[in-house]
Short mmCIF file of C-alpha atoms in Angstrom, two decimals:
data_model
loop_
_atom_site.label_atom_id
_atom_site.label_comp_id
_atom_site.label_asym_id
_atom_site.label_seq_id
_atom_site.Cartn_x
_atom_site.Cartn_y
_atom_site.Cartn_z
CA UNK T 1178 0.00 0.00 0.00
CA UNK T 1179 3.07 2.28 0.19
CA UNK T 1180 5.06 3.51 -2.78
CA UNK T 1181 8.39 2.61 -1.19
CA UNK T 1182 9.63 0.07 1.30
CA UNK T 1183 11.13 2.88 3.42
CA UNK T 1184 7.73 4.55 3.89
CA UNK T 1185 6.16 1.25 4.87
CA UNK T 1186 8.91 0.55 7.42
CA UNK T 1187 8.52 4.06 8.93
CA UNK T 1188 4.75 3.62 9.31
CA UNK T 1189 5.23 0.22 10.95
CA UNK T 1190 7.86 1.64 13.31
CA UNK T 1191 5.57 4.52 14.35
CA UNK T 1192 2.67 2.17 14.94
CA UNK T 1193 4.85 -0.15 16.99
CA UNK T 1194 6.19 2.74 19.07
CA UNK T 1195 2.69 4.12 19.62
CA UNK T 1196 1.41 0.76 20.67
CA UNK T 1197 4.26 0.40 23.14
CA UNK T 1198 3.57 3.89 24.50
CA UNK T 1199 -0.15 3.13 24.96
CA UNK T 1200 0.72 -0.09 26.69
CA UNK T 1201 3.14 1.67 28.98
CA UNK T 1202 0.54 4.36 29.80
CA UNK T 1203 -2.08 1.71 30.47
CA UNK T 1204 0.13 -0.12 32.95
CA UNK T 1205 0.97 3.16 34.68
CA UNK T 1206 -2.69 3.35 35.73
CA UNK T 1207 -3.61 1.95 39.12
CA UNK T 1208 -4.97 -1.59 39.13
CA UNK T 1209 -8.31 -0.32 40.41
CA UNK T 1210 -8.66 2.17 37.54
CA UNK T 1211 -7.68 -0.47 34.97
CA UNK T 1212 -10.39 -2.75 36.35
CA UNK T 1213 -12.94 0.10 36.10
CA UNK T 1214 -12.03 0.70 32.45
CA UNK T 1215 -12.41 -2.95 31.64
CA UNK T 1216 -15.77 -3.10 33.47
CA UNK T 1217 -17.32 -0.06 31.78
CA UNK T 1218 -16.09 -0.90 28.29
CA UNK T 1219 -19.04 -3.27 27.52
CA UNK T 1220 -21.52 -0.65 28.80
CA UNK T 1221 -20.01 2.03 26.58
CA UNK T 1222 -20.16 -0.34 23.62
CA UNK T 1223 -23.81 -1.25 24.32
CA UNK T 1224 -24.89 2.41 24.37
CA UNK T 1225 -22.52 3.38 21.56
CA UNK T 1226 -20.75 5.94 23.71
CA UNK T 1227 -17.10 6.86 23.87
CA UNK T 1228 -15.34 7.34 27.16
CA UNK T 1229 -14.59 10.93 26.10
CA UNK T 1230 -18.30 11.65 25.56
CA UNK T 1231 -19.12 10.39 29.06
CA UNK T 1232 -16.34 12.47 30.61
CA UNK T 1233 -17.39 15.62 28.73
CA UNK T 1234 -20.95 15.19 30.00
CA UNK T 1235 -20.11 14.31 33.59
CA UNK T 1236 -17.35 16.77 34.49
CA UNK T 1237 -19.35 20.04 34.28
CA UNK T 1238 -22.19 18.45 36.25
CA UNK T 1239 -20.13 16.79 38.97
CA UNK T 1240 -17.46 19.49 39.12
CA UNK T 1241 -19.32 22.68 38.05
CA UNK T 1242 -17.32 25.79 37.17
CA UNK T 1243 -18.92 27.71 40.03
CA UNK T 1244 -17.79 25.13 42.55
CA UNK T 1245 -19.78 23.31 45.20
CA UNK T 1246 -22.49 25.16 47.13
CA UNK T 1247 -25.24 23.89 49.39
CA UNK T 1248 -28.87 24.92 48.96
CA UNK T 1249 -28.72 26.72 52.32
CA UNK T 1250 -25.66 28.73 51.25
CA UNK T 1251 -27.21 29.68 47.92
CA UNK T 1252 -30.46 30.91 49.51
CA UNK T 1253 -28.52 32.86 52.13
CA UNK T 1254 -26.50 34.55 49.37
CA UNK T 1255 -29.64 35.54 47.46
CA UNK T 1256 -31.48 36.84 50.55
CA UNK T 1257 -28.44 38.93 51.50
CA UNK T 1258 -28.32 40.41 47.99
CA UNK T 1259 -32.03 41.26 47.98
CA UNK T 1260 -31.76 42.74 51.48
CA UNK T 1261 -28.98 45.05 50.26
CA UNK T 1262 -31.09 46.10 47.26
CA UNK T 1263 -34.02 46.81 49.57
CA UNK T 1264 -31.85 49.01 51.79
CA UNK T 1265 -30.79 50.97 48.68
CA UNK T 1266 -34.44 51.46 47.76
CA UNK T 1267 -34.15 49.16 44.72
CA UNK T 1268 -36.31 46.31 46.00
CA UNK T 1269 -39.74 46.26 47.60
CA UNK T 1270 -40.32 45.23 51.18
CA UNK T 1271 -43.21 42.92 50.27
CA UNK T 1272 -41.13 41.21 47.55
CA UNK T 1273 -38.27 40.72 50.01
CA UNK T 1274 -40.63 39.33 52.64
CA UNK T 1275 -42.26 36.91 50.17
CA UNK T 1276 -38.96 35.64 48.78
CA UNK T 1277 -37.27 35.28 52.16
CA UNK T 1278 -40.11 33.29 53.71
CA UNK T 1279 -40.62 30.88 50.82
CA UNK T 1280 -36.91 30.44 50.17
CA UNK T 1281 -36.32 29.75 53.88
CA UNK T 1282 -38.65 26.72 53.77
CA UNK T 1283 -36.84 25.45 50.68
CA UNK T 1284 -33.43 25.93 52.32
CA UNK T 1285 -34.46 24.30 55.60
CA UNK T 1286 -35.76 21.22 53.80
CA UNK T 1287 -32.69 20.60 51.60
CA UNK T 1288 -30.21 22.29 53.94
CA UNK T 1289 -26.74 20.74 53.26
CA UNK T 1290 -27.69 19.13 49.94
CA UNK T 1291 -25.51 20.37 47.09
CA UNK T 1292 -27.30 22.49 44.54
CA UNK T 1293 -25.78 20.40 41.74
CA UNK T 1294 -27.50 17.27 43.11
CA UNK T 1295 -31.07 18.61 43.09
CA UNK T 1296 -33.41 16.75 40.77
CA UNK T 1297 -36.87 17.41 39.45
CA UNK T 1298 -38.14 14.53 41.58
CA UNK T 1299 -36.64 16.05 44.74
CA UNK T 1300 -38.37 19.38 44.13
CA UNK T 1301 -41.70 17.75 43.27
CA UNK T 1302 -41.61 15.71 46.45
CA UNK T 1303 -40.86 18.82 48.52
CA UNK T 1304 -43.71 20.83 47.00
CA UNK T 1305 -46.13 17.95 47.60
CA UNK T 1306 -44.95 17.70 51.22
CA UNK T 1307 -46.08 21.30 51.84
CA UNK T 1308 -49.73 20.20 51.42
CA UNK T 1309 -50.81 23.62 50.14
CA UNK T 1310 -53.24 24.84 47.48
CA UNK T 1311 -52.38 24.78 43.79
CA UNK T 1312 -51.93 28.56 43.78
CA UNK T 1313 -49.52 28.38 46.72
CA UNK T 1314 -47.61 25.53 45.08
CA UNK T 1315 -47.21 27.68 41.97
CA UNK T 1316 -45.83 30.53 44.10
CA UNK T 1317 -43.27 28.20 45.68
CA UNK T 1318 -42.29 26.80 42.28
CA UNK T 1319 -41.77 30.34 40.98
CA UNK T 1320 -39.55 31.03 43.97
CA UNK T 1321 -37.47 27.87 43.43
CA UNK T 1322 -37.25 28.61 39.71
CA UNK T 1323 -35.67 32.00 40.52
CA UNK T 1324 -33.18 30.32 42.86
CA UNK T 1325 -32.20 27.72 40.27
CA UNK T 1326 -31.95 30.34 37.52
CA UNK T 1327 -29.42 32.19 39.69
CA UNK T 1328 -27.59 28.89 40.32
CA UNK T 1329 -27.31 28.27 36.57
CA UNK T 1330 -26.06 31.79 35.88
CA UNK T 1331 -23.49 31.30 38.66
CA UNK T 1332 -22.29 28.06 36.98
CA UNK T 1333 -23.34 25.99 39.97
CA UNK T 1334 -25.50 23.81 37.73
CA UNK T 1335 -25.52 23.13 34.01
CA UNK T 1336 -29.28 22.64 33.70
CA UNK T 1337 -32.28 23.79 35.68
CA UNK T 1338 -34.18 20.63 36.73
CA UNK T 1339 -37.48 22.55 36.63
CA UNK T 1340 -37.03 23.01 32.88
CA UNK T 1341 -38.00 19.35 32.61
CA UNK T 1342 -41.20 19.65 34.65
CA UNK T 1343 -43.87 18.51 32.21
CA UNK T 1344 -47.22 20.23 31.74
CA UNK T 1345 -48.89 17.18 33.28
CA UNK T 1346 -46.65 17.31 36.35
CA UNK T 1347 -47.22 21.04 36.75
CA UNK T 1348 -51.00 20.52 36.59
CA UNK T 1349 -50.66 17.78 39.18
CA UNK T 1350 -48.93 20.23 41.54
CA UNK T 1351 -50.68 23.49 40.69
CA UNK T 1352 -54.01 22.55 39.16
CA UNK T 1353 -55.23 23.18 35.64
CA UNK T 1354 -54.54 26.89 35.79
CA UNK T 1355 -58.21 27.71 35.30
CA UNK T 1356 -59.09 30.75 37.37
CA UNK T 1357 -62.37 31.69 38.95
CA UNK T 1358 -63.98 35.01 38.17
CA UNK T 1359 -62.27 37.67 40.32
CA UNK T 1360 -64.21 39.18 43.20
CA UNK T 1361 -65.07 42.82 42.61
CA UNK T 1362 -66.84 45.55 44.55
CA UNK T 1363 -70.39 46.42 43.62
CA UNK T 1364 -71.11 50.04 42.78
CA UNK T 1365 -72.77 50.36 46.19
CA UNK T 1366 -69.76 48.92 47.96
CA UNK T 1367 -67.41 51.26 46.12
CA UNK T 1368 -69.53 54.23 47.20
CA UNK T 1369 -69.52 53.03 50.82
CA UNK T 1370 -65.75 52.54 50.74
CA UNK T 1371 -65.14 56.04 49.42
CA UNK T 1372 -67.53 57.64 51.88
CA UNK T 1373 -65.95 55.68 54.72
CA UNK T 1374 -62.44 56.74 53.69
CA UNK T 1375 -63.63 60.36 53.68
CA UNK T 1376 -65.26 60.01 57.10
CA UNK T 1377 -62.22 58.29 58.60
CA UNK T 1378 -59.68 60.84 57.41
CA UNK T 1379 -57.50 59.83 60.37
CA UNK T 1380 -56.68 56.63 58.46
CA UNK T 1381 -55.31 58.61 55.51
CA UNK T 1382 -56.69 56.17 52.94
CA UNK T 1383 -58.94 58.29 50.71
CA UNK T 1384 -56.34 58.95 47.97
CA UNK T 1385 -55.34 55.27 48.03
CA UNK T 1386 -58.95 54.15 47.57
CA UNK T 1387 -59.55 56.67 44.76
CA UNK T 1388 -56.41 55.71 42.80
CA UNK T 1389 -57.10 52.01 43.31
CA UNK T 1390 -60.78 52.12 42.31
CA UNK T 1391 -60.66 54.59 39.42
CA UNK T 1392 -57.08 54.30 38.08
CA UNK T 1393 -56.49 50.60 38.73
CA UNK T 1394 -53.12 51.14 40.39
CA UNK T 1395 -51.57 48.35 42.41
CA UNK T 1396 -51.49 48.89 46.16
CA UNK T 1397 -47.70 48.58 46.17
CA UNK T 1398 -47.50 51.24 43.45
CA UNK T 1399 -49.70 53.67 45.36
CA UNK T 1400 -47.63 53.19 48.53
CA UNK T 1401 -44.57 54.41 46.61
CA UNK T 1402 -46.24 57.34 44.85
CA UNK T 1403 -45.69 61.00 45.68
CA UNK T 1404 -48.24 63.76 45.15
CA UNK T 1405 -45.95 65.28 42.52
CA UNK T 1406 -46.76 62.20 40.39
CA UNK T 1407 -50.46 63.18 40.35
CA UNK T 1408 -51.10 65.78 37.65
CA UNK T 1409 -54.56 67.21 38.28
CA UNK T 1410 -53.94 70.57 36.62
CA UNK T 1411 -53.15 69.09 33.21
CA UNK T 1412 -55.71 69.38 30.40
CA UNK T 1413 -56.07 65.62 30.62
CA UNK T 1414 -55.26 64.77 34.27
CA UNK T 1415 -53.08 61.72 34.79
CA UNK T 1416 -50.88 59.96 37.32
CA UNK T 1417 -47.36 58.84 36.42
CA UNK T 1418 -46.23 55.40 37.58
CA UNK T 1419 -42.46 55.62 37.20
CA UNK T 1420 -39.98 52.84 36.51
CA UNK T 1421 -38.91 52.83 40.17
CA UNK T 1422 -42.54 52.23 41.16
CA UNK T 1423 -44.13 50.11 38.43
CA UNK T 1424 -44.02 46.34 38.57
CA UNK T 1425 -41.29 45.04 36.24
CA UNK T 1426 -40.41 48.70 35.53
CA UNK T 1427 -43.34 49.10 33.10
CA UNK T 1428 -43.59 52.88 33.34
CA UNK T 1429 -46.97 54.30 32.34
CA UNK T 1430 -49.23 57.33 32.55
CA UNK T 1431 -52.75 56.52 33.73
CA UNK T 1432 -55.67 58.84 32.99
CA UNK T 1433 -57.58 60.14 36.00
CA UNK T 1434 -61.35 60.11 35.30
CA UNK T 1435 -63.47 63.12 36.17
CA UNK T 1436 -65.13 61.58 39.22
CA UNK T 1437 -61.72 60.63 40.64
CA UNK T 1438 -60.57 64.24 40.25
CA UNK T 1439 -63.48 65.32 42.44
CA UNK T 1440 -62.43 62.90 45.16
CA UNK T 1441 -58.71 63.70 44.93
CA UNK T 1442 -59.40 67.41 45.19
CA UNK T 1443 -60.67 66.73 48.72
CA UNK T 1444 -57.32 65.41 49.90
CA UNK T 1445 -54.74 66.87 47.52
CA UNK T 1446 -51.35 67.94 48.83
CA UNK T 1447 -48.63 69.80 46.94
CA UNK T 1448 -45.98 67.21 47.65
CA UNK T 1449 -45.10 64.33 49.93
CA UNK T 1450 -46.18 60.69 50.06
CA UNK T 1451 -49.64 59.64 48.94
CA UNK T 1452 -49.70 57.53 52.09
CA UNK T 1453 -47.14 57.13 54.82
CA UNK T 1454 -46.41 53.39 55.14
CA UNK T 1455 -43.19 52.86 57.10
CA UNK T 1456 -43.58 49.07 57.39
CA UNK T 1457 -45.46 46.27 55.65
CA UNK T 1458 -48.42 45.83 58.03
CA UNK T 1459 -49.00 49.57 58.57
CA UNK T 1460 -51.17 50.03 55.48
CA UNK T 1461 -53.11 46.78 55.87
CA UNK T 1462 -54.00 47.47 59.51
CA UNK T 1463 -55.54 50.78 58.48
CA UNK T 1464 -57.33 49.17 55.55
CA UNK T 1465 -58.81 46.52 57.84
CA UNK T 1466 -60.18 49.26 60.11
CA UNK T 1467 -61.75 50.99 57.12
CA UNK T 1468 -63.33 47.78 55.81
CA UNK T 1469 -64.77 47.04 59.24
CA UNK T 1470 -66.06 50.61 59.49
CA UNK T 1471 -68.06 50.32 56.24
CA UNK T 1472 -69.13 46.69 56.73
CA UNK T 1473 -66.80 45.06 54.23
CA UNK T 1474 -64.32 42.71 55.84
CA UNK T 1475 -62.35 39.70 54.70
CA UNK T 1476 -65.32 37.43 55.43
CA UNK T 1477 -68.15 39.94 55.36
CA UNK T 1478 -71.65 38.90 54.41
CA UNK T 1479 -73.51 42.00 55.55
CA UNK T 1480 -76.86 42.20 53.79
CA UNK T 1481 -76.20 42.45 50.08
CA UNK T 1482 -72.49 43.17 50.65
CA UNK T 1483 -70.93 39.79 50.00
CA UNK T 1484 -67.58 40.78 48.58
CA UNK T 1485 -64.67 38.66 49.75
CA UNK T 1486 -61.99 41.31 49.99
CA UNK T 1487 -58.60 40.59 48.45
CA UNK T 1488 -55.48 42.65 47.85
CA UNK T 1489 -56.59 43.20 44.25
CA UNK T 1490 -60.27 43.93 44.88
CA UNK T 1491 -59.99 47.59 43.81
CA UNK T 1492 -57.78 46.80 40.82
CA UNK T 1493 -60.11 44.00 39.67
CA UNK T 1494 -63.06 46.37 40.04
CA UNK T 1495 -61.35 48.97 37.87
CA UNK T 1496 -60.50 46.42 35.17
CA UNK T 1497 -64.03 45.06 35.16
CA UNK T 1498 -65.92 48.35 35.07
CA UNK T 1499 -63.51 50.16 32.74
CA UNK T 1500 -63.85 47.43 30.12
CA UNK T 1501 -67.62 47.27 30.63
CA UNK T 1502 -67.87 51.03 30.23
CA UNK T 1503 -65.55 51.51 27.23
CA UNK T 1504 -65.38 48.08 25.59
CA UNK T 1505 -61.68 48.54 24.72
CA UNK T 1506 -59.73 45.65 26.21
CA UNK T 1507 -56.34 46.82 24.94
CA UNK T 1508 -56.78 50.27 26.48
CA UNK T 1509 -57.90 48.77 29.80
CA UNK T 1510 -54.86 46.47 29.72
CA UNK T 1511 -52.56 49.43 28.98
CA UNK T 1512 -53.88 51.38 31.95
CA UNK T 1513 -53.43 48.34 34.17
CA UNK T 1514 -49.82 48.06 33.03
CA UNK T 1515 -50.16 44.66 31.36
CA UNK T 1516 -47.64 43.78 28.69
CA UNK T 1517 -48.55 43.44 25.05
CA UNK T 1518 -52.12 42.19 24.84
CA UNK T 1519 -55.35 41.68 26.78
CA UNK T 1520 -54.75 38.05 27.75
CA UNK T 1521 -54.03 38.83 31.42
CA UNK T 1522 -57.08 41.09 31.61
CA UNK T 1523 -59.48 38.36 30.51
CA UNK T 1524 -57.71 35.62 32.51
CA UNK T 1525 -57.38 37.35 35.88
CA UNK T 1526 -58.64 40.93 36.07
CA UNK T 1527 -62.15 41.06 34.69
CA UNK T 1528 -65.49 39.85 35.97
CA UNK T 1529 -68.74 40.18 34.06
CA UNK T 1530 -70.46 43.54 34.34
CA UNK T 1531 -72.99 45.53 32.32
CA UNK T 1532 -72.11 48.76 30.58
CA UNK T 1533 -74.66 50.56 32.74
CA UNK T 1534 -72.83 49.32 35.85
CA UNK T 1535 -69.56 50.66 34.45
CA UNK T 1536 -71.13 54.04 33.79
CA UNK T 1537 -72.55 54.17 37.33
CA UNK T 1538 -69.18 53.16 38.78
CA UNK T 1539 -67.30 56.00 37.07
CA UNK T 1540 -70.06 58.43 38.05
CA UNK T 1541 -69.51 57.95 41.79
CA UNK T 1542 -68.76 61.43 43.10
CA UNK T 1543 -68.61 63.07 46.52
CA UNK T 1544 -72.05 64.05 47.78
CA UNK T 1545 -72.97 67.69 48.36
CA UNK T 1546 -72.25 67.19 52.07
CA UNK T 1547 -68.81 65.81 51.22
CA UNK T 1548 -67.33 69.05 50.01
CA UNK T 1549 -64.85 69.93 52.69
CA UNK T 1550 -61.17 69.26 52.08
CA UNK T 1551 -59.99 66.76 54.67
CA UNK T 1552 -56.63 66.69 56.41
CA UNK T 1553 -55.10 63.35 55.51
CA UNK T 1554 -53.32 61.75 58.44
CA UNK T 1555 -49.64 61.04 58.09
#
């Protein structure tokens, strides 16, 4: 096969030398390692894998670039980072509280387990052990997903095990995802709530109720607003929800309807916070007093007032009545700060209401006797 005898002899010599070298290298291995190679060779052949392929797959998973870290250490690192962001005013207290409490349960369960060793089955078993509702399970899965996303970005894991959670498994843990119609305030309830907030000016909630009912702002957004963000003197009055306030930094201007202007004029300040809320429970304690004052509580069934109050009751009411009144789902979604389309509106933020109900809702104004500007408590 070679043109000359010399070339053939050189090839043979090289092959012989290489074979000797491989033999020498093989016998330099420990007896235990040689036995392992011999034992796995049939398995590699059966699955048509090379030893190099197996090594390339295993090394980054068993010896990740980011090193070894326990679940407890990872959660502690993330909580510390979020705490620092909160102290700089870049993270919300409620978000910190939610993450810290859910992540703590995750960390306490897996504790000294290495992050790299977590499997989909481990996480499923943990969620099932919580024995919570489907909605709560989804919240915990979202929390764990954030933790594992950070782990992947930190090169602690190569793959996020939750990426392999099938739709069927997710439904098993969280339910079908079908949502019930959101609870909203009736027009009568909204009127009672506004009147009550006016009467109980010591609670300082009137501007919060107005912006929640008629502008659809989130409670957490209102708690971070300043009066300078409320532009009542403009030709078309609006409130600005800045990037440092809006959820997911979706900055937006929200129109203030005429009836809301009437209410806001009763409590308007030139500057300062819309509501003073120095700690998480401060606002909700005041709200609970107001709800009790007007006969709407978390479990109220007072006459025809059967609303089950939730954190989004005012926002859901706005979404429902605004769409009923104007029939423009995209505009309602824009004002609510939803991204892109009206899918979220129809899935979570709208109950059925007649156009006449929407018109009555946005016609709720202060009565003639409610004409005095109130001093909003700080």
